[in-house]
Amino acid sequence: MDGAATCFNPQRKIPLLSSILLLLGIHLFHGNHTSTNLTLLSDGIQYYFSSNNSTDELHSLRRQSESQRSPACHPHFQVASPPGEPLTWSSSSKFKRLYFYHARKAGGTSLSYYFEKVARHHGLEFASMEYLGSEVPGSYDETTFYVTHLRHPVERSLSHFKYEGRWDCKQLIHNYTLYNASEANANKLETWNGTAGHHGTASCRKKFRLVTCAVNCYTQWFSSLSCPAWDIPIVTQAEKARDVLLRFNLIVILEKLKDPAYVAAVENFTGVPGLTMTRSAWCEPESHTANRMHPLMVKNETLGHLTELNGVDIDLYNNISSCLDNGSYDFPKWDDDRFAKNESSRVSYQEFSQWKIQQRLKKAKEKNS
Ligand SMILES: *[C@@H]1O[C@H](CO)[C@@H](O)[C@H](O)[C@H]1NC(C)=O
Ligand SMILES: *[C@@H]1O[C@H](CO)[C@@H](O)[C@H](O)[C@H]1NC(C)=O
Ligand SMILES: *[C@@H]1O[C@H](CO)[C@@H](O)[C@H](O)[C@H]1NC(C)=O
Ligand SMILES: *[C@@H]1O[C@H](CO)[C@@H](O)[C@H](O)[C@H]1NC(C)=O
Ligand SMILES: *[C@@H]1O[C@H](CO)[C@@H](O)[C@H](O)[C@H]1NC(C)=O
Ligand SMILES: *[C@@H]1O[C@H](CO)[C@@H](O)[C@H](O)[C@H]1NC(C)=O
Ligand SMILES: *[C@@H]1O[C@H](CO)[C@@H](O)[C@H](O)[C@H]1NC(C)=O
Ligand SMILES: *[C@@H]1O[C@H](CO)[C@@H](O)[C@H](O)[C@H]1NC(C)=O
Ligand SMILES: *[C@@H]1O[C@H](CO)[C@@H](O)[C@H](O)[C@H]1NC(C)=O
Ligand SMILES: *[C@@H]1O[C@H](CO)[C@@H](O)[C@H](O)[C@H]1NC(C)=O
Ligand SMILES: *[C@@H]1O[C@H](CO)[C@@H](O)[C@H](O)[C@H]1NC(C)=O
Ligand SMILES: *[C@@H]1O[C@H](CO)[C@@H](O)[C@H](O)[C@H]1NC(C)=O
């Protein structure tokens, strides 16, 4: 089991920033209005992006992905062509790596644990990302199996507010004797209305980065296009986000985990049980306690406003997930032949939690020595 540790390269966790910009810049915009030029420096690679508001080109973007079936209902074992090329699928190379995009406050801590277990069990490299935008499927140099998840945007936003928007997590954890969470020192849901939470926008100094988010968060995380200086219309961002999502192999819909038939279908697809086992996130015990002591009263009007603000994301969520509504989950079974498994790094799923603990101890030891 020890061998598995060396196989995991944490550097792999850093995705190529939005190769999507290339895709957009080169393929999708040939209109003629105001155009902005951007050069982003990331991982030593330059990306050029020119933005304008040509509706013609937006239509062509839509056409490109219209025929694509949602990976929420039709998960598969195909590899997407690199972004920048027209989207095609192939089975000519085997997957070596599993990438999990962790959308915040949508069950990602538990799902990340589960999909790491899936990766280790099958002898695949595991990479996950939170905070920064998603890697674009097809952009990585090693053949990668892409997984992510969605939860209803308003549920997600409320959950995010309760987790770290209502009170400051650091205060709840490190200053609990003095801080004493109460309605008096709580932030209000009424001001939880910016794309980055109570105010502001994604931080974009070096890279797109979005840690707290109240409004249209999937659109921002999957498109990586919400940096204010770029001034890209939200609908353009959402089109892009949809394009990226349609390149995934599997999208887990959180609400569906209540349906045992869905859970069985996903577990058959991954070949690993335990999809619904939950894990607690960093500040979860503290924020749960505070919210239990001071239950959040959501005014109808506030909920209506939050729903309105999240309209673009709600459309995106419905677009990707509504095909599951009829309760039929015709998912393929795990296809062993499609994966280039590293036999010497495989961890049985029964032993995964023990293996995880060992890794943590090993890391701590290395840090201290
Ligand atoms: C397979 O895993 C072992 C042990 O982690 C590692 O040393 C080796 O480089 C891996 N092989 C490949 C082809 O990645
Ligand atoms: C592009 O914009 C320029 C300047 O506004 C204008 O002169 C030109 O006619 C436009 N071209 C097209 C194809 O719309
Ligand atoms: C939009 O951007 C493309 C690519 O840079 C450029 O060719 C075109 O002239 C621009 N259109 C407008 C309307 O600025
Ligand atoms: C694009 O359109 C939006 C709204 O239609 C506008 O606010 C924005 O300034 C435009 N951006 C550019 C770069 O023209
Ligand atoms: C946009 O970027 C291209 C590529 O670097 C450059 O040739 C062009 O001059 C830039 N345009 C503007 C308006 O800055
Ligand atoms: C701890 O909480 C108290 C009461 O809110 C505050 O005055 C103090 O600055 C906090 N301490 C730290 C280190 O943040
Ligand atoms: C915290 O606030 C509650 C009322 O909300 C109060 O009953 C309690 O004594 C306070 N605790 C501390 C340590 O100040
Ligand atoms: C967000 O809330 C603030 C404070 O209540 C308010 O001033 C602002 O207009 C609101 N913005 C939106 C988009 O609702
Ligand atoms: C999962 O696989 C088992 C064993 O092959 C099969 O009996 C079951 O019907 C499958 N369930 C679903 C939901 O695909
Ligand atoms: C709550 O708000 C929605 C629209 O935001 C409205 O349709 C509904 O009637 C309201 N319900 C109550 C009980 O006020
Ligand atoms: C999703 O959006 C695309 C593009 O707007 C549209 O063509 C398609 O019909 C939508 N699908 C669903 C299920 O809403
Ligand atoms: C449910 O929807 C899926 C995807 O749209 C479709 O393939 C399937 O045939 C439908 N099943 C039933 C029982 O209607």
PDB file of N, CA and C and ligand atoms in Angstrom, residues 177 180-182 294, ligand 7:
ATOM      1  N   THR A 177     -14.496  31.449  22.376  1.00  0.00           N
ATOM      2  CA  THR A 177     -14.816  31.921  23.732  1.00  0.00           C
ATOM      3  C   THR A 177     -15.225  33.387  23.729  1.00  0.00           C
ATOM      4  N   ASN A 180     -18.628  34.186  20.257  1.00  0.00           N
ATOM      5  CA  ASN A 180     -20.023  33.865  20.606  1.00  0.00           C
ATOM      6  C   ASN A 180     -21.034  34.271  19.512  1.00  0.00           C
ATOM      7  N   ALA A 181     -21.129  33.416  18.521  1.00  0.00           N
ATOM      8  CA  ALA A 181     -22.038  33.686  17.402  1.00  0.00           C
ATOM      9  C   ALA A 181     -23.443  34.021  17.870  1.00  0.00           C
ATOM     10  N   SER A 182     -23.998  35.047  17.316  1.00  0.00           N
ATOM     11  CA  SER A 182     -25.370  35.442  17.665  1.00  0.00           C
ATOM     12  C   SER A 182     -25.971  36.174  16.472  1.00  0.00           C
ATOM     13  N   HIS A 294     -29.054  29.492  16.466  1.00  0.00           N
ATOM     14  CA  HIS A 294     -29.710  30.700  15.943  1.00  0.00           C
ATOM     15  C   HIS A 294     -30.248  30.394  14.552  1.00  0.00           C
TER      16      HIS A 294
HETATM   17  C1  LIG B   7     -23.258  33.901  24.284  1.00  0.00           C
HETATM   18  O1  LIG B   7     -24.518  34.474  23.972  1.00  0.00           O
HETATM   19  C2  LIG B   7     -25.614  33.863  24.634  1.00  0.00           C
HETATM   20  C3  LIG B   7     -26.849  34.558  24.150  1.00  0.00           C
HETATM   21  O2  LIG B   7     -26.918  34.538  22.759  1.00  0.00           O
HETATM   22  C4  LIG B   7     -25.434  33.988  26.126  1.00  0.00           C
HETATM   23  O3  LIG B   7     -26.495  33.334  26.766  1.00  0.00           O
HETATM   24  C5  LIG B   7     -24.112  33.392  26.553  1.00  0.00           C
HETATM   25  O4  LIG B   7     -23.883  33.614  27.919  1.00  0.00           O
HETATM   26  C6  LIG B   7     -22.982  33.993  25.775  1.00  0.00           C
HETATM   27  N1  LIG B   7     -21.763  33.291  26.068  1.00  0.00           N
HETATM   28  C7  LIG B   7     -20.613  33.909  26.289  1.00  0.00           C
HETATM   29  C8  LIG B   7     -19.436  33.032  26.608  1.00  0.00           C
HETATM   30  O5  LIG B   7     -20.525  35.108  26.242  1.00  0.00           O
END
